[in-house]
PDB file of C-alpha atoms in Angstrom:
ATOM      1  CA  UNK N   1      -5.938  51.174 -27.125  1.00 60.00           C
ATOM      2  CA  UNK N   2      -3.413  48.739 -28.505  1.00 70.00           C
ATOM      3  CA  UNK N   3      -4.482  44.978 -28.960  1.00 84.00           C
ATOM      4  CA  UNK N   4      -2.785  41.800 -29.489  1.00 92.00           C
ATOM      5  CA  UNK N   5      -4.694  39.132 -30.379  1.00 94.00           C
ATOM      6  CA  UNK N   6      -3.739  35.505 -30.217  1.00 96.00           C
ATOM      7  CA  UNK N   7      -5.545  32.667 -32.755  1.00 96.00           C
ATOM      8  CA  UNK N   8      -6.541  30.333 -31.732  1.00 96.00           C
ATOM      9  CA  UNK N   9      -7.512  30.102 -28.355  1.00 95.00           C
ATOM     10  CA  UNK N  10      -6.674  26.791 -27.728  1.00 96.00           C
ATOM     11  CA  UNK N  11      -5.659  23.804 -30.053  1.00 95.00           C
ATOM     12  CA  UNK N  12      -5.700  19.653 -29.757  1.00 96.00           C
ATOM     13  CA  UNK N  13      -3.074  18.067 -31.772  1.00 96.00           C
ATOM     14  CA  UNK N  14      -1.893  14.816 -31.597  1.00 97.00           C
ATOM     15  CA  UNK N  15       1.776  13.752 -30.628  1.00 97.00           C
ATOM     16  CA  UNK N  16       4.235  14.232 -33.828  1.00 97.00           C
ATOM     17  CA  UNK N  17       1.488  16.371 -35.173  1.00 97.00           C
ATOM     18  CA  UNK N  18       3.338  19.900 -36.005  1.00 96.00           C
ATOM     19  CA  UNK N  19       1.094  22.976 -35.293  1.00 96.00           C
ATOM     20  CA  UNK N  20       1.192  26.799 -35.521  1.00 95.00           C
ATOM     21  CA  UNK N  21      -0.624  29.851 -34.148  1.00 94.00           C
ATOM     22  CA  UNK N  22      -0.752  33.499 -34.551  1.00 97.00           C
ATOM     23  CA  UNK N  23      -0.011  35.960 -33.150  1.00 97.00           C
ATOM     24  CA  UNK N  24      -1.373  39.504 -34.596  1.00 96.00           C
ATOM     25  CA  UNK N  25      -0.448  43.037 -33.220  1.00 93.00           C
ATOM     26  CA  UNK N  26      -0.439  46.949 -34.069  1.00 88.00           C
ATOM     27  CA  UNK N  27       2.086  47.536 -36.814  1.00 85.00           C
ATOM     28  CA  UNK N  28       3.216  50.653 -35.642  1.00 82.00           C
ATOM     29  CA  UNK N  29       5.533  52.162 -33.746  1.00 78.00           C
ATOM     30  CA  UNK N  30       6.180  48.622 -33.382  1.00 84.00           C
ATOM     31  CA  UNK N  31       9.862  47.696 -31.037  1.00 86.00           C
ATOM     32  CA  UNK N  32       9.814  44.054 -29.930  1.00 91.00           C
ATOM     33  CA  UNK N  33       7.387  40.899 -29.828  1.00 94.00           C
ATOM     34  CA  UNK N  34       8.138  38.173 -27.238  1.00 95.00           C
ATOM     35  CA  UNK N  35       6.626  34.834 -26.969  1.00 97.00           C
ATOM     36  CA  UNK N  36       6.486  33.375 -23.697  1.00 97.00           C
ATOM     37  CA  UNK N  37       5.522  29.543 -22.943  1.00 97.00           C
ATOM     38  CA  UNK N  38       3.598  28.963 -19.799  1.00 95.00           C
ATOM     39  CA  UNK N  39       2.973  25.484 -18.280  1.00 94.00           C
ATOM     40  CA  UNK N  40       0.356  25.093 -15.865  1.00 88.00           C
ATOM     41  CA  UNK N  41       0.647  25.890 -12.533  1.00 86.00           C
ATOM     42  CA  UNK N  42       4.050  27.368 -13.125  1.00 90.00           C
ATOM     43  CA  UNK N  43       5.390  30.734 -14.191  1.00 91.00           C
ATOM     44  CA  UNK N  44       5.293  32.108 -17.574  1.00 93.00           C
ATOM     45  CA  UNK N  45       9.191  31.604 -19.481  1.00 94.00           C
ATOM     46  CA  UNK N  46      10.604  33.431 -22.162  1.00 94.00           C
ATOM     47  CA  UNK N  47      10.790  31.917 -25.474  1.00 96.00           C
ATOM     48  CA  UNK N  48      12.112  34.598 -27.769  1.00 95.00           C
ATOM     49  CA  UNK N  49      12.501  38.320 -28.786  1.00 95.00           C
ATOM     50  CA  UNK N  50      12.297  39.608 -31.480  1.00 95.00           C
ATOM     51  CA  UNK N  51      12.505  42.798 -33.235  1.00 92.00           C
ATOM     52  CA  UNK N  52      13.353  43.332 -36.785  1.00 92.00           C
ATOM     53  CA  UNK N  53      11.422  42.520 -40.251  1.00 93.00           C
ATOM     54  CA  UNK N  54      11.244  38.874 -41.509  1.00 93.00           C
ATOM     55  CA  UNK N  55      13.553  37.286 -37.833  1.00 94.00           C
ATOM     56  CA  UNK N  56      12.969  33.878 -37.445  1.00 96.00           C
ATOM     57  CA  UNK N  57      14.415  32.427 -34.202  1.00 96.00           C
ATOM     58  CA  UNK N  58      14.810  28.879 -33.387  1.00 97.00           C
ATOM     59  CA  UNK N  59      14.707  26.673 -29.805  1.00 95.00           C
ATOM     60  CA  UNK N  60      14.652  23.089 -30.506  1.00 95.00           C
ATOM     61  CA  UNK N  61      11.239  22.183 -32.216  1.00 96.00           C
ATOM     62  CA  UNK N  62       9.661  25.905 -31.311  1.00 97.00           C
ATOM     63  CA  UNK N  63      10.219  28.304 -33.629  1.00 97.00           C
ATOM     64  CA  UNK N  64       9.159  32.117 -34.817  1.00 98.00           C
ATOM     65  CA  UNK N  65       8.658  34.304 -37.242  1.00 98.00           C
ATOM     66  CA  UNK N  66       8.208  38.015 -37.359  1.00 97.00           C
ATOM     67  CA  UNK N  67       6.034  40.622 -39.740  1.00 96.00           C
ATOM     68  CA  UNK N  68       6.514  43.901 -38.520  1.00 93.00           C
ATOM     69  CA  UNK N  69       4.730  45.452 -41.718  1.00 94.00           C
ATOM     70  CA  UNK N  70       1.911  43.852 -41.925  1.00 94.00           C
ATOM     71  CA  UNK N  71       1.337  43.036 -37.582  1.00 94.00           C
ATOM     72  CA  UNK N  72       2.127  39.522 -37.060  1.00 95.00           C
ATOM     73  CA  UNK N  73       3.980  36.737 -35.610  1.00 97.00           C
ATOM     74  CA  UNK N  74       3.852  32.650 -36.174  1.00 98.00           C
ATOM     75  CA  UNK N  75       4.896  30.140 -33.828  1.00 98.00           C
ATOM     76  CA  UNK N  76       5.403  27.003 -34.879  1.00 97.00           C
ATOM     77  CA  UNK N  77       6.547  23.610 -33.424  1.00 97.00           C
ATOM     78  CA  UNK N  78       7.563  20.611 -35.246  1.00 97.00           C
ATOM     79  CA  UNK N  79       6.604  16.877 -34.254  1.00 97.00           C
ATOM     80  CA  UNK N  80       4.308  17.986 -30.726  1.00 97.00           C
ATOM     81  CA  UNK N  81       5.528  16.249 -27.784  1.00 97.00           C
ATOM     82  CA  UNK N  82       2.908  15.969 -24.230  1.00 96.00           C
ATOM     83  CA  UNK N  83       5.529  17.961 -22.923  1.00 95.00           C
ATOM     84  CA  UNK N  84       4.823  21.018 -24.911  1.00 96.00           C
ATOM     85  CA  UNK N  85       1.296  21.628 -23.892  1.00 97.00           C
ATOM     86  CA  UNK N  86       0.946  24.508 -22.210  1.00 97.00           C
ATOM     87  CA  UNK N  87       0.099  28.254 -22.977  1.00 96.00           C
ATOM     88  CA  UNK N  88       2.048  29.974 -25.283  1.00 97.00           C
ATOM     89  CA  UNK N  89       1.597  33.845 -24.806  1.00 96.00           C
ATOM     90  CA  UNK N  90       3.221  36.356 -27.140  1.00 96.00           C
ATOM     91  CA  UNK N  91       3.750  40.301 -26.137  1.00 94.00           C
ATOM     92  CA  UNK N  92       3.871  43.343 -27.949  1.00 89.00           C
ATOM     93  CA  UNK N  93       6.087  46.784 -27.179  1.00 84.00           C
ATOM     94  CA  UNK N  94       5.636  49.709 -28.829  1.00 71.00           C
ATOM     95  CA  UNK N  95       7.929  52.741 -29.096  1.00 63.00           C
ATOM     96  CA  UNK N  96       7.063  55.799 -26.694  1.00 57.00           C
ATOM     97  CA  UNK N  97       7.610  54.691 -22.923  1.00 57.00           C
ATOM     98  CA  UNK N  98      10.353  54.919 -20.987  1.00 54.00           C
ATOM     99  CA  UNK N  99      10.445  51.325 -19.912  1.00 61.00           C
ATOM    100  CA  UNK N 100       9.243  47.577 -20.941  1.00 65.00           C
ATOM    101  CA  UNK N 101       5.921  47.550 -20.623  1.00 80.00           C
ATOM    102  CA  UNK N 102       5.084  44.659 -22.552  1.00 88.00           C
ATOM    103  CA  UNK N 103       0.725  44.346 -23.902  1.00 89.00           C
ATOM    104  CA  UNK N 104       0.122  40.535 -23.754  1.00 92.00           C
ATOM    105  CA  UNK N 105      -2.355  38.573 -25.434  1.00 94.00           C
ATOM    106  CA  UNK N 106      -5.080  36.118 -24.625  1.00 94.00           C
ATOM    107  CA  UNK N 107      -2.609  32.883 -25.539  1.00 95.00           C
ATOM    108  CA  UNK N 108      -3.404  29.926 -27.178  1.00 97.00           C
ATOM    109  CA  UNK N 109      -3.634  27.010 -25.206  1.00 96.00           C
ATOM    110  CA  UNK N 110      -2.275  23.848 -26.423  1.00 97.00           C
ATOM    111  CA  UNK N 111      -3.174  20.096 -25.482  1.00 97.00           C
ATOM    112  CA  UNK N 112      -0.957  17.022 -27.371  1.00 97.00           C
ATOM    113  CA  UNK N 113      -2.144  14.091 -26.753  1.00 95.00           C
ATOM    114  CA  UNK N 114      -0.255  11.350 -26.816  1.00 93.00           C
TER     115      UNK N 114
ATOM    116  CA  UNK V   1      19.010  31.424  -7.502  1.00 70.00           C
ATOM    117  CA  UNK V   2      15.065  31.528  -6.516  1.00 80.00           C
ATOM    118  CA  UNK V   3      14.730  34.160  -9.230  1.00 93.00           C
ATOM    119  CA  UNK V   4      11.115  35.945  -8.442  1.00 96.00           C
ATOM    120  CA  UNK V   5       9.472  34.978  -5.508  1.00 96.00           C
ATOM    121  CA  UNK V   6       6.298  35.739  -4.369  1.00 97.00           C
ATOM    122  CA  UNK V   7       4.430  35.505  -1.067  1.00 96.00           C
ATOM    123  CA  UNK V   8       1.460  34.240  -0.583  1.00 96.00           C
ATOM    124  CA  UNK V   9       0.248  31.799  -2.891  1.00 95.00           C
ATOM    125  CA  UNK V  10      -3.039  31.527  -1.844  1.00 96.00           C
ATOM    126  CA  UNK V  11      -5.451  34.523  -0.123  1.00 96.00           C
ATOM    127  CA  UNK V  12      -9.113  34.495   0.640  1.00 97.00           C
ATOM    128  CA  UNK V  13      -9.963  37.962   1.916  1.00 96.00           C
ATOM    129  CA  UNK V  14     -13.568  39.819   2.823  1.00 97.00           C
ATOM    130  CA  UNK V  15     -14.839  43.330   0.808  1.00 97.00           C
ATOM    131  CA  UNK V  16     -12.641  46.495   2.387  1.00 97.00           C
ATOM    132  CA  UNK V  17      -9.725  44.288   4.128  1.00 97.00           C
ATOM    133  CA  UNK V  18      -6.654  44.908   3.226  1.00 96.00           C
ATOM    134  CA  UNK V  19      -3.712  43.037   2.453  1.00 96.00           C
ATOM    135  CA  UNK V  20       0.484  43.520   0.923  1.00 97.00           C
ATOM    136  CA  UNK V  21       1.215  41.076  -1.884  1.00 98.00           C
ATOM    137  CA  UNK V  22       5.240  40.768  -1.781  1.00 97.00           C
ATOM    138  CA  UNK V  23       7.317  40.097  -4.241  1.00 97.00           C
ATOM    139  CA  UNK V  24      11.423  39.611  -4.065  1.00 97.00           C
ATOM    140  CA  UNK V  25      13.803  38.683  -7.026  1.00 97.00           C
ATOM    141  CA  UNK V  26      17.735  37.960  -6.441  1.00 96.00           C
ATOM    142  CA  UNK V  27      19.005  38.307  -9.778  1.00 95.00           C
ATOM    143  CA  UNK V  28      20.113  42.001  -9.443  1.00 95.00           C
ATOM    144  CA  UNK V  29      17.593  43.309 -11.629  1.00 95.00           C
ATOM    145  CA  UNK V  30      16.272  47.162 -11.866  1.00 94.00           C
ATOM    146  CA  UNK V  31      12.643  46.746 -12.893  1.00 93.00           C
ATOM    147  CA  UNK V  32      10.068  45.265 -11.706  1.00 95.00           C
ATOM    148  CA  UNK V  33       6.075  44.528 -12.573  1.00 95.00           C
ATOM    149  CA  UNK V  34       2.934  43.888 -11.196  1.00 97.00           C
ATOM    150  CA  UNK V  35       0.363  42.135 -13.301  1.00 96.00           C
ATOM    151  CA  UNK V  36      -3.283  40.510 -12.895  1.00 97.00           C
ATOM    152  CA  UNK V  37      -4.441  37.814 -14.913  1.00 94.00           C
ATOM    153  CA  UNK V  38      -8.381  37.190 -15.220  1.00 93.00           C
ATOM    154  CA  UNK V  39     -10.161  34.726 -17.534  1.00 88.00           C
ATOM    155  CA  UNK V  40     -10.554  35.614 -21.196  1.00 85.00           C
ATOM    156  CA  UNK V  41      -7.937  38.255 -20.541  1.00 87.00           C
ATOM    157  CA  UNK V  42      -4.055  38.963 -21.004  1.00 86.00           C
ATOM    158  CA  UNK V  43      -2.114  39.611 -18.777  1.00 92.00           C
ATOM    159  CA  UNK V  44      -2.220  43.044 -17.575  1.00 94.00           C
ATOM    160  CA  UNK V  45      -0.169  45.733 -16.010  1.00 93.00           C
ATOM    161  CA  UNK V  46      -0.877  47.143 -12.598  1.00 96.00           C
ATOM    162  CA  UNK V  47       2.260  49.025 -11.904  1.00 95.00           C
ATOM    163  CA  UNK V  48       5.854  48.975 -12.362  1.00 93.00           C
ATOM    164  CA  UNK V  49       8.838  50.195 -11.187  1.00 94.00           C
ATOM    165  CA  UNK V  50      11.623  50.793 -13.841  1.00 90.00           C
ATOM    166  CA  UNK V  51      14.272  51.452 -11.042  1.00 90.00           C
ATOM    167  CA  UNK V  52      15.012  51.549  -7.334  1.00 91.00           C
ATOM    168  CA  UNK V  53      13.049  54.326  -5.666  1.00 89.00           C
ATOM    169  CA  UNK V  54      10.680  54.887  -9.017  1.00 92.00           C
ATOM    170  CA  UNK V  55       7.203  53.650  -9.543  1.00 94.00           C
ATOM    171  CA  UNK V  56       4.372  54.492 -12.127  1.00 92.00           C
ATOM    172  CA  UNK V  57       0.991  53.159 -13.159  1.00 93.00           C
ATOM    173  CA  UNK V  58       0.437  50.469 -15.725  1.00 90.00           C
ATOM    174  CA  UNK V  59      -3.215  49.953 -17.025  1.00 89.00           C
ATOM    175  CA  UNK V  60      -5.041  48.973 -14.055  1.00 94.00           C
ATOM    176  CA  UNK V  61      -4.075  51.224 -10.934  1.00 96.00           C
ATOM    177  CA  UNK V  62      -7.154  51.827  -9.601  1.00 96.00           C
ATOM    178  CA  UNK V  63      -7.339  50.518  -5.575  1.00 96.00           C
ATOM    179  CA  UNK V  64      -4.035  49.281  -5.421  1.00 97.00           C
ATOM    180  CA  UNK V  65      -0.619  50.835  -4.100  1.00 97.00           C
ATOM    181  CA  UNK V  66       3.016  49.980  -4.702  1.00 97.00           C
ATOM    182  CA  UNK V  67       5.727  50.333  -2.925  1.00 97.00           C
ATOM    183  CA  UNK V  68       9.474  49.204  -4.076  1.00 96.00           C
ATOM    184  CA  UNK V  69      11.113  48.939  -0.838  1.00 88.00           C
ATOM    185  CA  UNK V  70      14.943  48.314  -2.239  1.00 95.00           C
ATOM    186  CA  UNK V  71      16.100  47.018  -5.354  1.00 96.00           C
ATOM    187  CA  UNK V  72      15.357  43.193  -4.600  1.00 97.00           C
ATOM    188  CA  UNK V  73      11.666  43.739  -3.103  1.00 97.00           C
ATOM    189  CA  UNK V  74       8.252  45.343  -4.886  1.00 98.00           C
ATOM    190  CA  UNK V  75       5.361  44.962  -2.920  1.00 97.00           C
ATOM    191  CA  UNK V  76       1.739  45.177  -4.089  1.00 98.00           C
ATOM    192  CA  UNK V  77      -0.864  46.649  -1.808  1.00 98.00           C
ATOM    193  CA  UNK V  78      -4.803  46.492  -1.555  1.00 97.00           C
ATOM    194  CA  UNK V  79      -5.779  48.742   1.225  1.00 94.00           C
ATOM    195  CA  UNK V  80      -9.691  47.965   0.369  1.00 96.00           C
ATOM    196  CA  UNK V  81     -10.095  44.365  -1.139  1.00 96.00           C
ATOM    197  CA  UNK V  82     -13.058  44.653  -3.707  1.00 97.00           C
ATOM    198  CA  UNK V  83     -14.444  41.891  -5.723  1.00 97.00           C
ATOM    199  CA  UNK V  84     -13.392  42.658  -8.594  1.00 96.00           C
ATOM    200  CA  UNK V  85      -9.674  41.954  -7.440  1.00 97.00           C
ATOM    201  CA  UNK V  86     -10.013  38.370  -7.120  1.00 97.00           C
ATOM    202  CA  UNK V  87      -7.504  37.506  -9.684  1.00 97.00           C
ATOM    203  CA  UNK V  88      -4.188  36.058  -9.952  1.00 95.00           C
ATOM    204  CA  UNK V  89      -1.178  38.368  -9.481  1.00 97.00           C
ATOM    205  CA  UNK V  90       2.200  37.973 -10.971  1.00 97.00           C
ATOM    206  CA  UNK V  91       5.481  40.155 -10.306  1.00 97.00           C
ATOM    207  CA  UNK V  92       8.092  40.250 -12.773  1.00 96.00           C
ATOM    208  CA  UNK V  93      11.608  41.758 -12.986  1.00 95.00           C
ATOM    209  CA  UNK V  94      13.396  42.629 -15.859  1.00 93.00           C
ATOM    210  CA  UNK V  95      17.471  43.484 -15.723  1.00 92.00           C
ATOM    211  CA  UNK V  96      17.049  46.917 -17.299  1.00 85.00           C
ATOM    212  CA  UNK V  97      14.760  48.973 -19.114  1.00 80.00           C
ATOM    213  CA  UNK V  98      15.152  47.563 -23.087  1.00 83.00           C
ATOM    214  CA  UNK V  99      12.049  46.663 -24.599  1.00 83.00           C
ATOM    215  CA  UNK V 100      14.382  43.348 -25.877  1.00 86.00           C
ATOM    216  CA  UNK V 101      14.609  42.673 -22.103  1.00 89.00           C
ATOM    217  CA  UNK V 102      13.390  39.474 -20.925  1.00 90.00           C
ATOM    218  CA  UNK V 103      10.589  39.373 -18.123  1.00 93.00           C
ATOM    219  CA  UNK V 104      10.758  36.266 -15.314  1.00 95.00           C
ATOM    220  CA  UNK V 105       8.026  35.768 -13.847  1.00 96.00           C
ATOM    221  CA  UNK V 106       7.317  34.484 -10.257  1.00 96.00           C
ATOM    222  CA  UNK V 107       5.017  31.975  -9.599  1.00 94.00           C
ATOM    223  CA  UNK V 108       1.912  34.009  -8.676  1.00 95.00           C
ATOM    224  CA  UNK V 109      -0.838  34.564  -5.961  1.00 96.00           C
ATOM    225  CA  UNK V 110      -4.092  33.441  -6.170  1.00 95.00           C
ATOM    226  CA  UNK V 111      -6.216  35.693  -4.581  1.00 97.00           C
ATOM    227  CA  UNK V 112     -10.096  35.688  -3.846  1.00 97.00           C
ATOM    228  CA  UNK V 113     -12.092  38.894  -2.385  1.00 97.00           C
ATOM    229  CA  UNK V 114     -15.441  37.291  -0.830  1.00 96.00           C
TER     230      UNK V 114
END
């Protein structure tokens, strides 16, 4: 059975504090890892793919990196607004299906306070 | 664009009645997804359908059906409400079948089997 696992499960920062969680997952076979951000009471929304060795991707504040070798992923955001509290949710494909079935973690819910 | 809709958002439903979760998306896309997500838990696949007129089991199957009536709609059926299907349901769609392929997300039902 193929796990992701998301640490930790929730975090209090303060505003301008910058964070980072992980995000850990089976290191083979691996294909792509997506992080997702999800606000309360709204829909999950993508926040990047990735897919090769040592990619870092950037959106503003929020960024990633990627360990395919050794199974994880960081996520880290500079200077925490209010506004990015939410739940930030990363997903795991492996090679050997035929479509994108994505495995998603727990997430690890995060509260800045202003 | 709506993106992924879902109707309804709210269900309260007794043991063995049954009930069609629907779920439309207008950006042209070819898959679609089914999830549940339950406390302490990631989100999890029920079924998916990687193309029009195609559908096949994620994790969870068990007591629900699927039907993907035309590219734009995927509809979730309980024919026997248990329990232990009070959850939250998503649908997703994806444009194609790359593991790189972004999933939207609609904005989920909340349903509740007394």
């Amino acid at each position: 059975i193929l796990n992701v696992e998301q640490s930790p499960q929730s975090l209090h920062v303060q505003e301008g504090d910058s964070t980072n969680f992980t995000c850990s997952f089976p290191s083979s076979n691996f294909y792509a890892l997506h992080w997702y951000r999800w606000e309360t009471a709204k829909s999950p929304e993508a926040l990047f793919v990735m897919t090769l060795n040592g990619d870092e991707k950037k959106k503003g504040r929020i960024s990633a990196t990627l360990n395919t070798k050794e199974g994880y992923s960081y996520l880290y955001i500079k200077g925490s607004q209010p506004e990015d509290s939410a739940t930030y949710l990363c997903a795991f494909s492996n090679y050997g299906g035929a479509t994108n079935k994505l495995i998603f973690g727990t997430g690890t819910l995060l509260a800045v306070q202003p | 664009n709506a993106g992924v809709t879902q109707t309804p958002k709210f269900q309260v439903l007794k043991t063995g009645q049954s009930m069609t979760l629907q779920c439309a998306q207008d950006m042209n896309h070819n898959s679609m997804y089914w999830y549940r997500q339950d406390p302490g838990m990631g989100l999890r696949l029920i079924y998916y359908s990687a193309s029009e007129g195609t559908t096949d089991k994620g994790e969870v199957p068990n007591g629900y059906n699927v039907s993907r009536l035309n590219k734009r709609e995927f509809s979730l059926r309980l024919e026997s409400a248990a329990p232990s299907q009070t959850s939250v349901y998503f649908c997703a769609s994806t444009k194609g079948v790359s593991y790189t392929d972004t999933q939207y997300f609609g904005p989920g039902t909340r349903l509740t089997v007394l």
